[in-house]
Amino acid sequence: MNDTLKILLIVAFFIVILWNLGAGLYYMMSDKGRTKRTVNALTRRVAVSVALILLVILAIGMGWIEPHGLGG
């Protein structure tokens, strides 16, 4: 797998996570607790975060990426 593709995939996950976090904040401020849109947005954020963590664990296990210690 190309290094650029790996970076783009992880950045895309982060953008989706931040989008759902922002959507949750927007819904919380605009709906004032009348709908479940805030809960749904934050649930999606948690699900995407867990998917990203599992993807990183899978990539390490398959040898697609190599973890390194702190400081290089």
mmCIF file as gemmi writes it, N, C-alpha and C atoms, coordinates in Angstrom:
data_model
loop_
_atom_site.group_PDB
_atom_site.id
_atom_site.type_symbol
_atom_site.label_atom_id
_atom_site.label_alt_id
_atom_site.label_comp_id
_atom_site.label_asym_id
_atom_site.label_entity_id
_atom_site.label_seq_id
_atom_site.pdbx_PDB_ins_code
_atom_site.Cartn_x
_atom_site.Cartn_y
_atom_site.Cartn_z
_atom_site.occupancy
_atom_site.B_iso_or_equiv
_atom_site.pdbx_formal_charge
_atom_site.auth_seq_id
_atom_site.auth_asym_id
_atom_site.pdbx_PDB_model_num
ATOM 1 N N . MET Axp A 1 ? 0.854 -1.179 0 1 0 ? 1 A 1
ATOM 2 C CA . MET Axp A 1 ? 0 0 0 1 0 ? 1 A 1
ATOM 3 C C . MET Axp A 1 ? 0.896 1.237 0 1 0 ? 1 A 1
ATOM 4 N N . ASN Axp A 2 ? 0.549 2.182 -0.821 1 0 ? 2 A 1
ATOM 5 C CA . ASN Axp A 2 ? 1.319 3.404 -0.981 1 0 ? 2 A 1
ATOM 6 C C . ASN Axp A 2 ? 1.248 4.257 0.3 1 0 ? 2 A 1
ATOM 7 N N . ASP Axp A 3 ? 2.363 4.873 0.687 1 0 ? 3 A 1
ATOM 8 C CA . ASP Axp A 3 ? 2.39 5.704 1.9 1 0 ? 3 A 1
ATOM 9 C C . ASP Axp A 3 ? 1.416 6.876 1.805 1 0 ? 3 A 1
ATOM 10 N N . THR Axp A 4 ? 1.313 7.478 0.637 1 0 ? 4 A 1
ATOM 11 C CA . THR Axp A 4 ? 0.404 8.606 0.466 1 0 ? 4 A 1
ATOM 12 C C . THR Axp A 4 ? -1.046 8.169 0.66 1 0 ? 4 A 1
ATOM 13 N N . LEU Axp A 5 ? -1.378 6.993 0.161 1 0 ? 5 A 1
ATOM 14 C CA . LEU Axp A 5 ? -2.732 6.467 0.318 1 0 ? 5 A 1
ATOM 15 C C . LEU Axp A 5 ? -3.054 6.205 1.787 1 0 ? 5 A 1
ATOM 16 N N . LYS Axp A 6 ? -2.085 5.691 2.533 1 0 ? 6 A 1
ATOM 17 C CA . LYS Axp A 6 ? -2.284 5.451 3.97 1 0 ? 6 A 1
ATOM 18 C C . LYS Axp A 6 ? -2.566 6.76 4.708 1 0 ? 6 A 1
ATOM 19 N N . ILE Axp A 7 ? -1.782 7.76 4.404 1 0 ? 7 A 1
ATOM 20 C CA . ILE Axp A 7 ? -1.949 9.058 5.064 1 0 ? 7 A 1
ATOM 21 C C . ILE Axp A 7 ? -3.3 9.67 4.696 1 0 ? 7 A 1
ATOM 22 N N . LEU Axp A 8 ? -3.668 9.604 3.418 1 0 ? 8 A 1
ATOM 23 C CA . LEU Axp A 8 ? -4.957 10.157 2.988 1 0 ? 8 A 1
ATOM 24 C C . LEU Axp A 8 ? -6.131 9.436 3.646 1 0 ? 8 A 1
ATOM 25 N N . LEU Axp A 9 ? -6.02 8.132 3.811 1 0 ? 9 A 1
ATOM 26 C CA . LEU Axp A 9 ? -7.077 7.361 4.449 1 0 ? 9 A 1
ATOM 27 C C . LEU Axp A 9 ? -7.251 7.768 5.909 1 0 ? 9 A 1
ATOM 28 N N . ILE Axp A 10 ? -6.165 7.908 6.623 1 0 ? 10 A 1
ATOM 29 C CA . ILE Axp A 10 ? -6.234 8.306 8.03 1 0 ? 10 A 1
ATOM 30 C C . ILE Axp A 10 ? -6.736 9.741 8.153 1 0 ? 10 A 1
ATOM 31 N N . VAL Axp A 11 ? -6.279 10.639 7.294 1 0 ? 11 A 1
ATOM 32 C CA . VAL Axp A 11 ? -6.749 12.03 7.326 1 0 ? 11 A 1
ATOM 33 C C . VAL Axp A 11 ? -8.246 12.087 7.011 1 0 ? 11 A 1
ATOM 34 N N . ALA Axp A 12 ? -8.703 11.261 6.078 1 0 ? 12 A 1
ATOM 35 C CA . ALA Axp A 12 ? -10.134 11.223 5.757 1 0 ? 12 A 1
ATOM 36 C C . ALA Axp A 12 ? -10.946 10.776 6.969 1 0 ? 12 A 1
ATOM 37 N N . PHE Axp A 13 ? -10.454 9.776 7.691 1 0 ? 13 A 1
ATOM 38 C CA . PHE Axp A 13 ? -11.129 9.344 8.914 1 0 ? 13 A 1
ATOM 39 C C . PHE Axp A 13 ? -11.204 10.491 9.917 1 0 ? 13 A 1
ATOM 40 N N . PHE Axp A 14 ? -10.097 11.211 10.101 1 0 ? 14 A 1
ATOM 41 C CA . PHE Axp A 14 ? -10.087 12.327 11.044 1 0 ? 14 A 1
ATOM 42 C C . PHE Axp A 14 ? -11.067 13.429 10.628 1 0 ? 14 A 1
ATOM 43 N N . ILE Axp A 15 ? -11.155 13.693 9.342 1 0 ? 15 A 1
ATOM 44 C CA . ILE Axp A 15 ? -12.092 14.718 8.864 1 0 ? 15 A 1
ATOM 45 C C . ILE Axp A 15 ? -13.531 14.299 9.155 1 0 ? 15 A 1
ATOM 46 N N . VAL Axp A 16 ? -13.854 13.029 8.919 1 0 ? 16 A 1
ATOM 47 C CA . VAL Axp A 16 ? -15.209 12.541 9.213 1 0 ? 16 A 1
ATOM 48 C C . VAL Axp A 16 ? -15.49 12.614 10.716 1 0 ? 16 A 1
ATOM 49 N N . ILE Axp A 17 ? -14.499 12.279 11.533 1 0 ? 17 A 1
ATOM 50 C CA . ILE Axp A 17 ? -14.668 12.355 12.987 1 0 ? 17 A 1
ATOM 51 C C . ILE Axp A 17 ? -14.934 13.799 13.406 1 0 ? 17 A 1
ATOM 52 N N . LEU Axp A 18 ? -14.143 14.737 12.907 1 0 ? 18 A 1
ATOM 53 C CA . LEU Axp A 18 ? -14.344 16.144 13.256 1 0 ? 18 A 1
ATOM 54 C C . LEU Axp A 18 ? -15.664 16.677 12.722 1 0 ? 18 A 1
ATOM 55 N N . TRP Axp A 19 ? -16.069 16.227 11.541 1 0 ? 19 A 1
ATOM 56 C CA . TRP Axp A 19 ? -17.354 16.647 10.971 1 0 ? 19 A 1
ATOM 57 C C . TRP Axp A 19 ? -18.501 16.221 11.889 1 0 ? 19 A 1
ATOM 58 N N . ASN Axp A 20 ? -18.479 14.963 12.331 1 0 ? 20 A 1
ATOM 59 C CA . ASN Axp A 20 ? -19.543 14.483 13.208 1 0 ? 20 A 1
ATOM 60 C C . ASN Axp A 20 ? -19.503 15.161 14.568 1 0 ? 20 A 1
ATOM 61 N N . LEU Axp A 21 ? -18.326 15.485 15.052 1 0 ? 21 A 1
ATOM 62 C CA . LEU Axp A 21 ? -18.218 16.214 16.315 1 0 ? 21 A 1
ATOM 63 C C . LEU Axp A 21 ? -18.815 17.613 16.163 1 0 ? 21 A 1
ATOM 64 N N . GLY Axp A 22 ? -18.516 18.276 15.07 1 0 ? 22 A 1
ATOM 65 C CA . GLY Axp A 22 ? -19.091 19.596 14.804 1 0 ? 22 A 1
ATOM 66 C C . GLY Axp A 22 ? -20.594 19.526 14.597 1 0 ? 22 A 1
ATOM 67 N N . ALA Axp A 23 ? -21.066 18.483 13.916 1 0 ? 23 A 1
ATOM 68 C CA . ALA Axp A 23 ? -22.505 18.318 13.718 1 0 ? 23 A 1
ATOM 69 C C . ALA Axp A 23 ? -23.201 18.115 15.057 1 0 ? 23 A 1
ATOM 70 N N . GLY Axp A 24 ? -22.575 17.332 15.941 1 0 ? 24 A 1
ATOM 71 C CA . GLY Axp A 24 ? -23.153 17.137 17.269 1 0 ? 24 A 1
ATOM 72 C C . GLY Axp A 24 ? -23.256 18.44 18.037 1 0 ? 24 A 1
ATOM 73 N N . LEU Axp A 25 ? -22.223 19.268 17.953 1 0 ? 25 A 1
ATOM 74 C CA . LEU Axp A 25 ? -22.244 20.566 18.62 1 0 ? 25 A 1
ATOM 75 C C . LEU Axp A 25 ? -23.33 21.462 18.025 1 0 ? 25 A 1
ATOM 76 N N . TYR Axp A 26 ? -23.431 21.482 16.694 1 0 ? 26 A 1
ATOM 77 C CA . TYR Axp A 26 ? -24.445 22.302 16.039 1 0 ? 26 A 1
ATOM 78 C C . TYR Axp A 26 ? -25.852 21.857 16.438 1 0 ? 26 A 1
ATOM 79 N N . TYR Axp A 27 ? -26.092 20.549 16.386 1 0 ? 27 A 1
ATOM 80 C CA . TYR Axp A 27 ? -27.418 20.044 16.746 1 0 ? 27 A 1
ATOM 81 C C . TYR Axp A 27 ? -27.744 20.307 18.209 1 0 ? 27 A 1
ATOM 82 N N . MET Axp A 28 ? -26.74 20.203 19.068 1 0 ? 28 A 1
ATOM 83 C CA . MET Axp A 28 ? -26.967 20.468 20.487 1 0 ? 28 A 1
ATOM 84 C C . MET Axp A 28 ? -27.383 21.917 20.704 1 0 ? 28 A 1
ATOM 85 N N . MET Axp A 29 ? -26.772 22.841 19.97 1 0 ? 29 A 1
ATOM 86 C CA . MET Axp A 29 ? -27.084 24.257 20.14 1 0 ? 29 A 1
ATOM 87 C C . MET Axp A 29 ? -28.399 24.646 19.458 1 0 ? 29 A 1
ATOM 88 N N . SER Axp A 30 ? -28.699 24.034 18.325 1 0 ? 30 A 1
ATOM 89 C CA . SER Axp A 30 ? -29.888 24.456 17.582 1 0 ? 30 A 1
ATOM 90 C C . SER Axp A 30 ? -31.158 23.713 18.007 1 0 ? 30 A 1
ATOM 91 N N . ASP Axp A 31 ? -31.051 22.433 18.346 1 0 ? 31 A 1
ATOM 92 C CA . ASP Axp A 31 ? -32.246 21.656 18.69 1 0 ? 31 A 1
ATOM 93 C C . ASP Axp A 31 ? -32.657 21.807 20.148 1 0 ? 31 A 1
ATOM 94 N N . LYS Axp A 32 ? -31.715 22.164 20.995 1 0 ? 32 A 1
ATOM 95 C CA . LYS Axp A 32 ? -31.963 22.357 22.426 1 0 ? 32 A 1
ATOM 96 C C . LYS Axp A 32 ? -32.607 21.127 23.077 1 0 ? 32 A 1
ATOM 97 N N . GLY Axp A 33 ? -32.16 19.933 22.679 1 0 ? 33 A 1
ATOM 98 C CA . GLY Axp A 33 ? -32.608 18.709 23.307 1 0 ? 33 A 1
ATOM 99 C C . GLY Axp A 33 ? -33.934 18.164 22.829 1 0 ? 33 A 1
ATOM 100 N N . ARG Axp A 34 ? -34.501 18.742 21.774 1 0 ? 34 A 1
ATOM 101 C CA . ARG Axp A 34 ? -35.81 18.286 21.299 1 0 ? 34 A 1
ATOM 102 C C . ARG Axp A 34 ? -35.718 17.085 20.358 1 0 ? 34 A 1
ATOM 103 N N . THR Axp A 35 ? -34.563 16.871 19.732 1 0 ? 35 A 1
ATOM 104 C CA . THR Axp A 35 ? -34.418 15.737 18.812 1 0 ? 35 A 1
ATOM 105 C C . THR Axp A 35 ? -33.229 14.882 19.25 1 0 ? 35 A 1
ATOM 106 N N . LYS Axp A 36 ? -33.057 13.775 18.555 1 0 ? 36 A 1
ATOM 107 C CA . LYS Axp A 36 ? -31.953 12.858 18.867 1 0 ? 36 A 1
ATOM 108 C C . LYS Axp A 36 ? -30.785 13.029 17.899 1 0 ? 36 A 1
ATOM 109 N N . ARG Axp A 37 ? -30.782 14.125 17.145 1 0 ? 37 A 1
ATOM 110 C CA . ARG Axp A 37 ? -29.707 14.309 16.159 1 0 ? 37 A 1
ATOM 111 C C . ARG Axp A 37 ? -28.343 14.436 16.817 1 0 ? 37 A 1
ATOM 112 N N . THR Axp A 38 ? -28.279 15.051 17.999 1 0 ? 38 A 1
ATOM 113 C CA . THR Axp A 38 ? -27 15.179 18.694 1 0 ? 38 A 1
ATOM 114 C C . THR Axp A 38 ? -26.463 13.8 19.07 1 0 ? 38 A 1
ATOM 115 N N . VAL Axp A 39 ? -27.313 12.98 19.626 1 0 ? 39 A 1
ATOM 116 C CA . VAL Axp A 39 ? -26.906 11.627 20.025 1 0 ? 39 A 1
ATOM 117 C C . VAL Axp A 39 ? -26.471 10.824 18.806 1 0 ? 39 A 1
ATOM 118 N N . ASN Axp A 40 ? -27.205 10.943 17.72 1 0 ? 40 A 1
ATOM 119 C CA . ASN Axp A 40 ? -26.85 10.209 16.501 1 0 ? 40 A 1
ATOM 120 C C . ASN Axp A 40 ? -25.502 10.656 15.947 1 0 ? 40 A 1
ATOM 121 N N . ALA Axp A 41 ? -25.238 11.949 15.928 1 0 ? 41 A 1
ATOM 122 C CA . ALA Axp A 41 ? -23.963 12.457 15.414 1 0 ? 41 A 1
ATOM 123 C C . ALA Axp A 41 ? -22.799 11.997 16.286 1 0 ? 41 A 1
ATOM 124 N N . LEU Axp A 42 ? -22.986 12.044 17.597 1 0 ? 42 A 1
ATOM 125 C CA . LEU Axp A 42 ? -21.903 11.628 18.484 1 0 ? 42 A 1
ATOM 126 C C . LEU Axp A 42 ? -21.713 10.111 18.468 1 0 ? 42 A 1
ATOM 127 N N . THR Axp A 43 ? -22.791 9.362 18.251 1 0 ? 43 A 1
ATOM 128 C CA . THR Axp A 43 ? -22.676 7.913 18.102 1 0 ? 43 A 1
ATOM 129 C C . THR Axp A 43 ? -21.884 7.566 16.844 1 0 ? 43 A 1
ATOM 130 N N . ARG Axp A 44 ? -22.171 8.283 15.752 1 0 ? 44 A 1
ATOM 131 C CA . ARG Axp A 44 ? -21.395 8.067 14.525 1 0 ? 44 A 1
ATOM 132 C C . ARG Axp A 44 ? -19.926 8.408 14.742 1 0 ? 44 A 1
ATOM 133 N N . ARG Axp A 45 ? -19.641 9.473 15.492 1 0 ? 45 A 1
ATOM 134 C CA . ARG Axp A 45 ? -18.256 9.851 15.756 1 0 ? 45 A 1
ATOM 135 C C . ARG Axp A 45 ? -17.531 8.748 16.514 1 0 ? 45 A 1
ATOM 136 N N . VAL Axp A 46 ? -18.173 8.193 17.52 1 0 ? 46 A 1
ATOM 137 C CA . VAL Axp A 46 ? -17.554 7.11 18.291 1 0 ? 46 A 1
ATOM 138 C C . VAL Axp A 46 ? -17.345 5.885 17.406 1 0 ? 46 A 1
ATOM 139 N N . ALA Axp A 47 ? -18.323 5.56 16.564 1 0 ? 47 A 1
ATOM 140 C CA . ALA Axp A 47 ? -18.201 4.398 15.683 1 0 ? 47 A 1
ATOM 141 C C . ALA Axp A 47 ? -17.056 4.571 14.687 1 0 ? 47 A 1
ATOM 142 N N . VAL Axp A 48 ? -16.918 5.763 14.127 1 0 ? 48 A 1
ATOM 143 C CA . VAL Axp A 48 ? -15.827 6.006 13.176 1 0 ? 48 A 1
ATOM 144 C C . VAL Axp A 48 ? -14.473 5.978 13.902 1 0 ? 48 A 1
ATOM 145 N N . SER Axp A 49 ? -14.426 6.483 15.119 1 0 ? 49 A 1
ATOM 146 C CA . SER Axp A 49 ? -13.187 6.446 15.9 1 0 ? 49 A 1
ATOM 147 C C . SER Axp A 49 ? -12.768 5.01 16.197 1 0 ? 49 A 1
ATOM 148 N N . VAL Axp A 50 ? -13.72 4.183 16.583 1 0 ? 50 A 1
ATOM 149 C CA . VAL Axp A 50 ? -13.427 2.77 16.849 1 0 ? 50 A 1
ATOM 150 C C . VAL Axp A 50 ? -12.982 2.08 15.564 1 0 ? 50 A 1
ATOM 151 N N . ALA Axp A 51 ? -13.641 2.392 14.447 1 0 ? 51 A 1
ATOM 152 C CA . ALA Axp A 51 ? -13.246 1.81 13.163 1 0 ? 51 A 1
ATOM 153 C C . ALA Axp A 51 ? -11.818 2.206 12.798 1 0 ? 51 A 1
ATOM 154 N N . LEU Axp A 52 ? -11.442 3.453 13.056 1 0 ? 52 A 1
ATOM 155 C CA . LEU Axp A 52 ? -10.079 3.896 12.771 1 0 ? 52 A 1
ATOM 156 C C . LEU Axp A 52 ? -9.072 3.142 13.629 1 0 ? 52 A 1
ATOM 157 N N . ILE Axp A 53 ? -9.369 2.974 14.909 1 0 ? 53 A 1
ATOM 158 C CA . ILE Axp A 53 ? -8.46 2.246 15.797 1 0 ? 53 A 1
ATOM 159 C C . ILE Axp A 53 ? -8.315 0.801 15.33 1 0 ? 53 A 1
ATOM 160 N N . LEU Axp A 54 ? -9.433 0.161 14.982 1 0 ? 54 A 1
ATOM 161 C CA . LEU Axp A 54 ? -9.365 -1.216 14.495 1 0 ? 54 A 1
ATOM 162 C C . LEU Axp A 54 ? -8.608 -1.312 13.178 1 0 ? 54 A 1
ATOM 163 N N . LEU Axp A 55 ? -8.766 -0.325 12.306 1 0 ? 55 A 1
ATOM 164 C CA . LEU Axp A 55 ? -8.039 -0.306 11.046 1 0 ? 55 A 1
ATOM 165 C C . LEU Axp A 55 ? -6.536 -0.192 11.282 1 0 ? 55 A 1
ATOM 166 N N . VAL Axp A 56 ? -6.138 0.64 12.223 1 0 ? 56 A 1
ATOM 167 C CA . VAL Axp A 56 ? -4.717 0.782 12.536 1 0 ? 56 A 1
ATOM 168 C C . VAL Axp A 56 ? -4.17 -0.52 13.119 1 0 ? 56 A 1
ATOM 169 N N . ILE Axp A 57 ? -4.927 -1.158 14.008 1 0 ? 57 A 1
ATOM 170 C CA . ILE Axp A 57 ? -4.486 -2.444 14.58 1 0 ? 57 A 1
ATOM 171 C C . ILE Axp A 57 ? -4.357 -3.494 13.485 1 0 ? 57 A 1
ATOM 172 N N . LEU Axp A 58 ? -5.33 -3.542 12.566 1 0 ? 58 A 1
ATOM 173 C CA . LEU Axp A 58 ? -5.267 -4.484 11.445 1 0 ? 58 A 1
ATOM 174 C C . LEU Axp A 58 ? -4.051 -4.198 10.563 1 0 ? 58 A 1
ATOM 175 N N . ALA Axp A 59 ? -3.804 -2.933 10.278 1 0 ? 59 A 1
ATOM 176 C CA . ALA Axp A 59 ? -2.675 -2.563 9.421 1 0 ? 59 A 1
ATOM 177 C C . ALA Axp A 59 ? -1.341 -2.947 10.067 1 0 ? 59 A 1
ATOM 178 N N . ILE Axp A 60 ? -1.243 -2.786 11.371 1 0 ? 60 A 1
ATOM 179 C CA . ILE Axp A 60 ? -0.018 -3.203 12.066 1 0 ? 60 A 1
ATOM 180 C C . ILE Axp A 60 ? 0.12 -4.721 12.007 1 0 ? 60 A 1
ATOM 181 N N . GLY Axp A 61 ? -0.987 -5.421 12.239 1 0 ? 61 A 1
ATOM 182 C CA . GLY Axp A 61 ? -0.966 -6.886 12.203 1 0 ? 61 A 1
ATOM 183 C C . GLY Axp A 61 ? -0.623 -7.44 10.834 1 0 ? 61 A 1
ATOM 184 N N . MET Axp A 62 ? -1.089 -6.8 9.78 1 0 ? 62 A 1
ATOM 185 C CA . MET Axp A 62 ? -0.824 -7.26 8.418 1 0 ? 62 A 1
ATOM 186 C C . MET Axp A 62 ? 0.537 -6.799 7.897 1 0 ? 62 A 1
ATOM 187 N N . GLY Axp A 63 ? 1.184 -5.906 8.64 1 0 ? 63 A 1
ATOM 188 C CA . GLY Axp A 63 ? 2.489 -5.422 8.218 1 0 ? 63 A 1
ATOM 189 C C . GLY Axp A 63 ? 2.437 -4.255 7.241 1 0 ? 63 A 1
ATOM 190 N N . TRP Axp A 64 ? 1.262 -3.656 7.067 1 0 ? 64 A 1
ATOM 191 C CA . TRP Axp A 64 ? 1.134 -2.525 6.163 1 0 ? 64 A 1
ATOM 192 C C . TRP Axp A 64 ? 1.798 -1.276 6.729 1 0 ? 64 A 1
ATOM 193 N N . ILE Axp A 65 ? 1.765 -1.125 8.041 1 0 ? 65 A 1
ATOM 194 C CA . ILE Axp A 65 ? 2.445 -0.024 8.704 1 0 ? 65 A 1
ATOM 195 C C . ILE Axp A 65 ? 3.27 -0.602 9.847 1 0 ? 65 A 1
ATOM 196 N N . GLU Axp A 66 ? 4.321 0.118 10.194 1 0 ? 66 A 1
ATOM 197 C CA . GLU Axp A 66 ? 5.183 -0.314 11.28 1 0 ? 66 A 1
ATOM 198 C C . GLU Axp A 66 ? 5.15 0.72 12.389 1 0 ? 66 A 1
ATOM 199 N N . PRO Axp A 67 ? 4.775 0.288 13.589 1 0 ? 67 A 1
ATOM 200 C CA . PRO Axp A 67 ? 4.791 1.239 14.704 1 0 ? 67 A 1
ATOM 201 C C . PRO Axp A 67 ? 6.229 1.548 15.086 1 0 ? 67 A 1
ATOM 202 N N . HIS Axp A 68 ? 6.412 2.72 15.665 1 0 ? 68 A 1
ATOM 203 C CA . HIS Axp A 68 ? 7.736 3.101 16.127 1 0 ? 68 A 1
ATOM 204 C C . HIS Axp A 68 ? 7.596 3.673 17.52 1 0 ? 68 A 1
ATOM 205 N N . GLY Axp A 69 ? 8.692 3.662 18.25 1 0 ? 69 A 1
ATOM 206 C CA . GLY Axp A 69 ? 8.677 4.194 19.605 1 0 ? 69 A 1
ATOM 207 C C . GLY Axp A 69 ? 8.671 5.719 19.598 1 0 ? 69 A 1
ATOM 208 N N . LEU Axp A 70 ? 8.481 6.274 20.749 1 0 ? 70 A 1
ATOM 209 C CA . LEU Axp A 70 ? 8.526 7.732 20.869 1 0 ? 70 A 1
ATOM 210 C C . LEU Axp A 70 ? 9.922 8.216 20.573 1 0 ? 70 A 1
ATOM 211 N N . GLY Axp A 71 ? 10.011 9.294 19.843 1 0 ? 71 A 1
ATOM 212 C CA . GLY Axp A 71 ? 11.313 9.87 19.514 1 0 ? 71 A 1
ATOM 213 C C . GLY Axp A 71 ? 11.939 9.258 18.274 1 0 ? 71 A 1
ATOM 214 N N . GLY Axp A 72 ? 11.211 8.436 17.538 1 0 ? 72 A 1
ATOM 215 C CA . GLY Axp A 72 ? 11.687 7.934 16.27 1 0 ? 72 A 1
ATOM 216 C C . GLY Axp A 72 ? 12.353 6.634 16.359 1 0 ? 72 A 1
